[in-house]
Amino acid sequence: MRLRILAIGTKMPAWVDSGVAEYAARMPPQCRVEWLALPMAKRGKSGDPLRWRKEEGERLHHATPAGSEIVALEIGGKMLSSEALAQRMDGWFLGGRDVTFWVGGPDGLDPDLRADWQWSLSPLTLAHPVVRVVLAEQLYRAWSIQAGLPYHRGAEE
């Protein structure tokens, strides 16, 4: 199974690249994580967020492998506990289907994009660099729960 993260924005601070690389390196070969940074739409002074989101949405759509389950990261999406995400990951393993995560640009995702489901990392608005690190860590945490590793210590402790 492959987890592919498609994220709008190509220039991230070194701490983001380092954090993402750290968690991606911890994942086992049978659960590869691939990151692809896609360019943002050119923004001008006259500002047209709808056009920018549409252009970025087309980039996300074209970079998504056929047959992949699509998860859009959206503030209004379903919130999951780490344990619930681990259960989803177990279903992905059993289904044998690759999963693609969409992370929109600063103006969000194009509302015309259609994903299999929407996931909210938090009701808070998170900066895109932070989203990438949180996503990487939560995918690793979900895998570690599913694999029975001691990385995750739930609320019972």
mmCIF file of C-alpha atoms in Angstrom:
data_model
loop_
_atom_site.group_PDB
_atom_site.id
_atom_site.type_symbol
_atom_site.label_atom_id
_atom_site.label_comp_id
_atom_site.label_asym_id
_atom_site.label_seq_id
_atom_site.Cartn_x
_atom_site.Cartn_y
_atom_site.Cartn_z
ATOM 1 C CA MET A 1 0.000 0.000 0.000
ATOM 2 C CA ARG A 2 1.144 3.487 -0.772
ATOM 3 C CA LEU A 3 0.089 6.679 0.965
ATOM 4 C CA ARG A 4 0.594 9.666 -1.313
ATOM 5 C CA ILE A 5 0.317 13.197 0.013
ATOM 6 C CA LEU A 6 -0.267 15.875 -2.594
ATOM 7 C CA ALA A 7 0.262 19.302 -1.061
ATOM 8 C CA ILE A 8 -0.013 22.716 -2.641
ATOM 9 C CA GLY A 9 3.089 24.812 -1.979
ATOM 10 C CA THR A 10 6.687 24.005 -2.816
ATOM 11 C CA LYS A 11 8.747 26.189 -0.488
ATOM 12 C CA MET A 12 8.611 24.891 3.049
ATOM 13 C CA PRO A 13 10.932 25.765 5.934
ATOM 14 C CA ALA A 14 13.681 23.255 6.704
ATOM 15 C CA TRP A 15 11.951 22.184 9.956
ATOM 16 C CA VAL A 16 8.928 21.040 7.926
ATOM 17 C CA ASP A 17 10.991 19.011 5.468
ATOM 18 C CA SER A 18 12.937 17.520 8.372
ATOM 19 C CA GLY A 19 9.798 16.591 10.340
ATOM 20 C CA VAL A 20 8.067 15.058 7.335
ATOM 21 C CA ALA A 21 11.206 13.107 6.385
ATOM 22 C CA GLU A 22 11.595 11.822 9.967
ATOM 23 C CA TYR A 23 8.107 10.284 10.085
ATOM 24 C CA ALA A 24 8.196 9.042 6.491
ATOM 25 C CA ALA A 25 11.473 7.209 7.234
ATOM 26 C CA ARG A 26 9.842 5.412 10.177
ATOM 27 C CA MET A 27 7.146 3.870 7.985
ATOM 28 C CA PRO A 28 7.682 0.268 6.881
ATOM 29 C CA PRO A 29 8.250 -0.647 3.214
ATOM 30 C CA GLN A 30 4.756 -2.166 2.954
ATOM 31 C CA CYS A 31 3.263 1.244 3.813
ATOM 32 C CA ARG A 32 5.266 3.708 1.762
ATOM 33 C CA VAL A 33 4.575 7.404 2.188
ATOM 34 C CA GLU A 34 5.268 9.649 -0.774
ATOM 35 C CA TRP A 35 5.099 13.440 -0.679
ATOM 36 C CA LEU A 36 4.578 15.546 -3.765
ATOM 37 C CA ALA A 37 4.601 19.334 -3.442
ATOM 38 C CA LEU A 38 2.674 21.048 -6.223
ATOM 39 C CA PRO A 39 3.103 24.712 -7.133
ATOM 40 C CA MET A 40 0.601 27.262 -5.900
ATOM 41 C CA ALA A 41 -1.309 29.308 -8.437
ATOM 42 C CA LYS A 42 0.324 32.655 -9.131
ATOM 43 C CA ARG A 43 -1.203 35.235 -6.873
ATOM 44 C CA GLY A 44 -1.464 38.854 -7.877
ATOM 45 C CA LYS A 45 -2.560 42.053 -6.222
ATOM 46 C CA SER A 46 -6.071 41.824 -7.677
ATOM 47 C CA GLY A 47 -6.661 38.549 -5.831
ATOM 48 C CA ASP A 48 -9.044 35.901 -7.119
ATOM 49 C CA PRO A 49 -9.089 33.059 -4.558
ATOM 50 C CA LEU A 50 -11.753 31.131 -6.490
ATOM 51 C CA ARG A 51 -9.568 31.030 -9.606
ATOM 52 C CA TRP A 52 -6.500 30.090 -7.562
ATOM 53 C CA ARG A 53 -8.319 27.237 -5.840
ATOM 54 C CA LYS A 54 -9.634 25.981 -9.187
ATOM 55 C CA GLU A 55 -6.139 25.989 -10.719
ATOM 56 C CA GLU A 56 -4.655 24.247 -7.687
ATOM 57 C CA GLY A 57 -7.536 21.769 -7.658
ATOM 58 C CA GLU A 58 -6.761 20.827 -11.251
ATOM 59 C CA ARG A 59 -3.141 20.196 -10.264
ATOM 60 C CA LEU A 60 -4.234 17.960 -7.389
ATOM 61 C CA HIS A 61 -6.689 16.073 -9.591
ATOM 62 C CA HIS A 62 -4.133 15.465 -12.373
ATOM 63 C CA ALA A 63 -1.474 14.266 -9.897
ATOM 64 C CA THR A 64 -3.828 11.752 -8.252
ATOM 65 C CA PRO A 65 -3.239 8.162 -9.390
ATOM 66 C CA ALA A 66 -6.253 6.414 -10.903
ATOM 67 C CA GLY A 67 -8.003 4.039 -8.509
ATOM 68 C CA SER A 68 -6.639 5.739 -5.416
ATOM 69 C CA GLU A 69 -8.894 6.452 -2.451
ATOM 70 C CA ILE A 70 -8.898 10.225 -2.015
ATOM 71 C CA VAL A 71 -8.878 11.935 1.376
ATOM 72 C CA ALA A 72 -9.256 15.719 1.353
ATOM 73 C CA LEU A 73 -7.934 17.542 4.397
ATOM 74 C CA GLU A 74 -10.653 20.050 5.227
ATOM 75 C CA ILE A 75 -11.447 21.927 8.417
ATOM 76 C CA GLY A 76 -15.106 20.891 7.975
ATOM 77 C CA GLY A 77 -14.241 17.226 7.470
ATOM 78 C CA LYS A 78 -14.690 14.339 9.879
ATOM 79 C CA MET A 79 -12.510 14.449 12.972
ATOM 80 C CA LEU A 80 -10.902 11.139 13.912
ATOM 81 C CA SER A 81 -9.050 9.924 16.947
ATOM 82 C CA SER A 82 -5.671 8.342 16.312
ATOM 83 C CA GLU A 83 -7.247 4.954 17.061
ATOM 84 C CA ALA A 84 -10.011 5.558 14.497
ATOM 85 C CA LEU A 85 -7.404 6.551 11.920
ATOM 86 C CA ALA A 86 -5.545 3.313 12.686
ATOM 87 C CA GLN A 87 -8.774 1.391 11.988
ATOM 88 C CA ARG A 88 -9.118 3.222 8.666
ATOM 89 C CA MET A 89 -5.517 2.372 7.842
ATOM 90 C CA ASP A 90 -6.217 -1.274 8.619
ATOM 91 C CA GLY A 91 -9.092 -1.108 6.127
ATOM 92 C CA TRP A 92 -6.772 0.400 3.520
ATOM 93 C CA PHE A 93 -4.329 -2.475 4.049
ATOM 94 C CA LEU A 94 -7.098 -5.052 3.716
ATOM 95 C CA GLY A 95 -8.525 -3.324 0.640
ATOM 96 C CA GLY A 96 -5.137 -3.106 -1.042
ATOM 97 C CA ARG A 97 -5.960 0.314 -2.423
ATOM 98 C CA ASP A 98 -3.509 3.217 -2.432
ATOM 99 C CA VAL A 99 -4.622 6.374 -0.635
ATOM 100 C CA THR A 100 -4.026 9.954 -1.767
ATOM 101 C CA PHE A 101 -4.330 12.874 0.643
ATOM 102 C CA TRP A 102 -5.043 16.351 -0.707
ATOM 103 C CA VAL A 103 -3.667 19.362 1.184
ATOM 104 C CA GLY A 104 -4.882 22.612 -0.351
ATOM 105 C CA GLY A 105 -3.117 25.918 -0.681
ATOM 106 C CA PRO A 106 -3.487 28.983 1.538
ATOM 107 C CA ASP A 107 -7.006 29.574 0.213
ATOM 108 C CA GLY A 108 -8.146 25.994 0.766
ATOM 109 C CA LEU A 109 -9.352 23.346 -1.657
ATOM 110 C CA ASP A 110 -11.510 23.918 -4.712
ATOM 111 C CA PRO A 111 -15.082 23.120 -3.610
ATOM 112 C CA ASP A 112 -15.652 21.319 -6.939
ATOM 113 C CA LEU A 113 -13.043 18.647 -6.103
ATOM 114 C CA ARG A 114 -14.604 15.342 -5.130
ATOM 115 C CA ALA A 115 -12.894 13.177 -2.550
ATOM 116 C CA ASP A 116 -13.975 9.837 -1.089
ATOM 117 C CA TRP A 117 -14.039 11.491 2.321
ATOM 118 C CA GLN A 118 -12.924 14.639 4.106
ATOM 119 C CA TRP A 119 -10.756 14.582 7.191
ATOM 120 C CA SER A 120 -10.232 17.423 9.646
ATOM 121 C CA LEU A 121 -7.027 17.342 11.644
ATOM 122 C CA SER A 122 -8.443 19.934 14.031
ATOM 123 C CA PRO A 123 -11.180 22.542 14.324
ATOM 124 C CA LEU A 124 -8.308 25.030 14.512
ATOM 125 C CA THR A 125 -7.005 26.669 11.365
ATOM 126 C CA LEU A 126 -3.477 25.315 10.988
ATOM 127 C CA ALA A 127 -0.695 26.850 8.895
ATOM 128 C CA HIS A 128 0.208 24.661 5.937
ATOM 129 C CA PRO A 129 3.689 23.861 7.223
ATOM 130 C CA VAL A 130 2.172 22.645 10.497
ATOM 131 C CA VAL A 131 -0.440 20.549 8.632
ATOM 132 C CA ARG A 132 2.298 18.650 6.837
ATOM 133 C CA VAL A 133 4.131 17.723 10.028
ATOM 134 C CA VAL A 134 0.929 16.842 11.916
ATOM 135 C CA LEU A 135 -0.249 14.695 8.996
ATOM 136 C CA ALA A 136 3.085 12.875 8.791
ATOM 137 C CA GLU A 137 3.091 12.210 12.531
ATOM 138 C CA GLN A 138 -0.532 11.028 12.620
ATOM 139 C CA LEU A 139 0.013 8.608 9.738
ATOM 140 C CA TYR A 140 3.006 7.166 11.562
ATOM 141 C CA ARG A 141 1.030 7.032 14.831
ATOM 142 C CA ALA A 142 -1.868 5.235 13.114
ATOM 143 C CA TRP A 143 0.500 2.712 11.606
ATOM 144 C CA SER A 144 2.224 2.173 14.980
ATOM 145 C CA ILE A 145 -1.154 1.561 16.661
ATOM 146 C CA GLN A 146 -2.137 -0.902 13.964
ATOM 147 C CA ALA A 147 1.265 -2.632 14.220
ATOM 148 C CA GLY A 148 1.063 -2.821 18.033
ATOM 149 C CA LEU A 149 4.153 -0.676 18.607
ATOM 150 C CA PRO A 150 4.587 1.211 21.899
ATOM 151 C CA TYR A 151 4.874 4.634 20.190
ATOM 152 C CA HIS A 152 1.237 5.460 20.928
ATOM 153 C CA ARG A 153 0.150 5.696 24.510
ATOM 154 C CA GLY A 154 -3.581 6.211 24.650
ATOM 155 C CA ALA A 155 -5.672 8.086 27.180
ATOM 156 C CA GLU A 156 -5.852 5.080 29.488
ATOM 157 C CA GLU A 157 -2.293 5.681 30.774
#
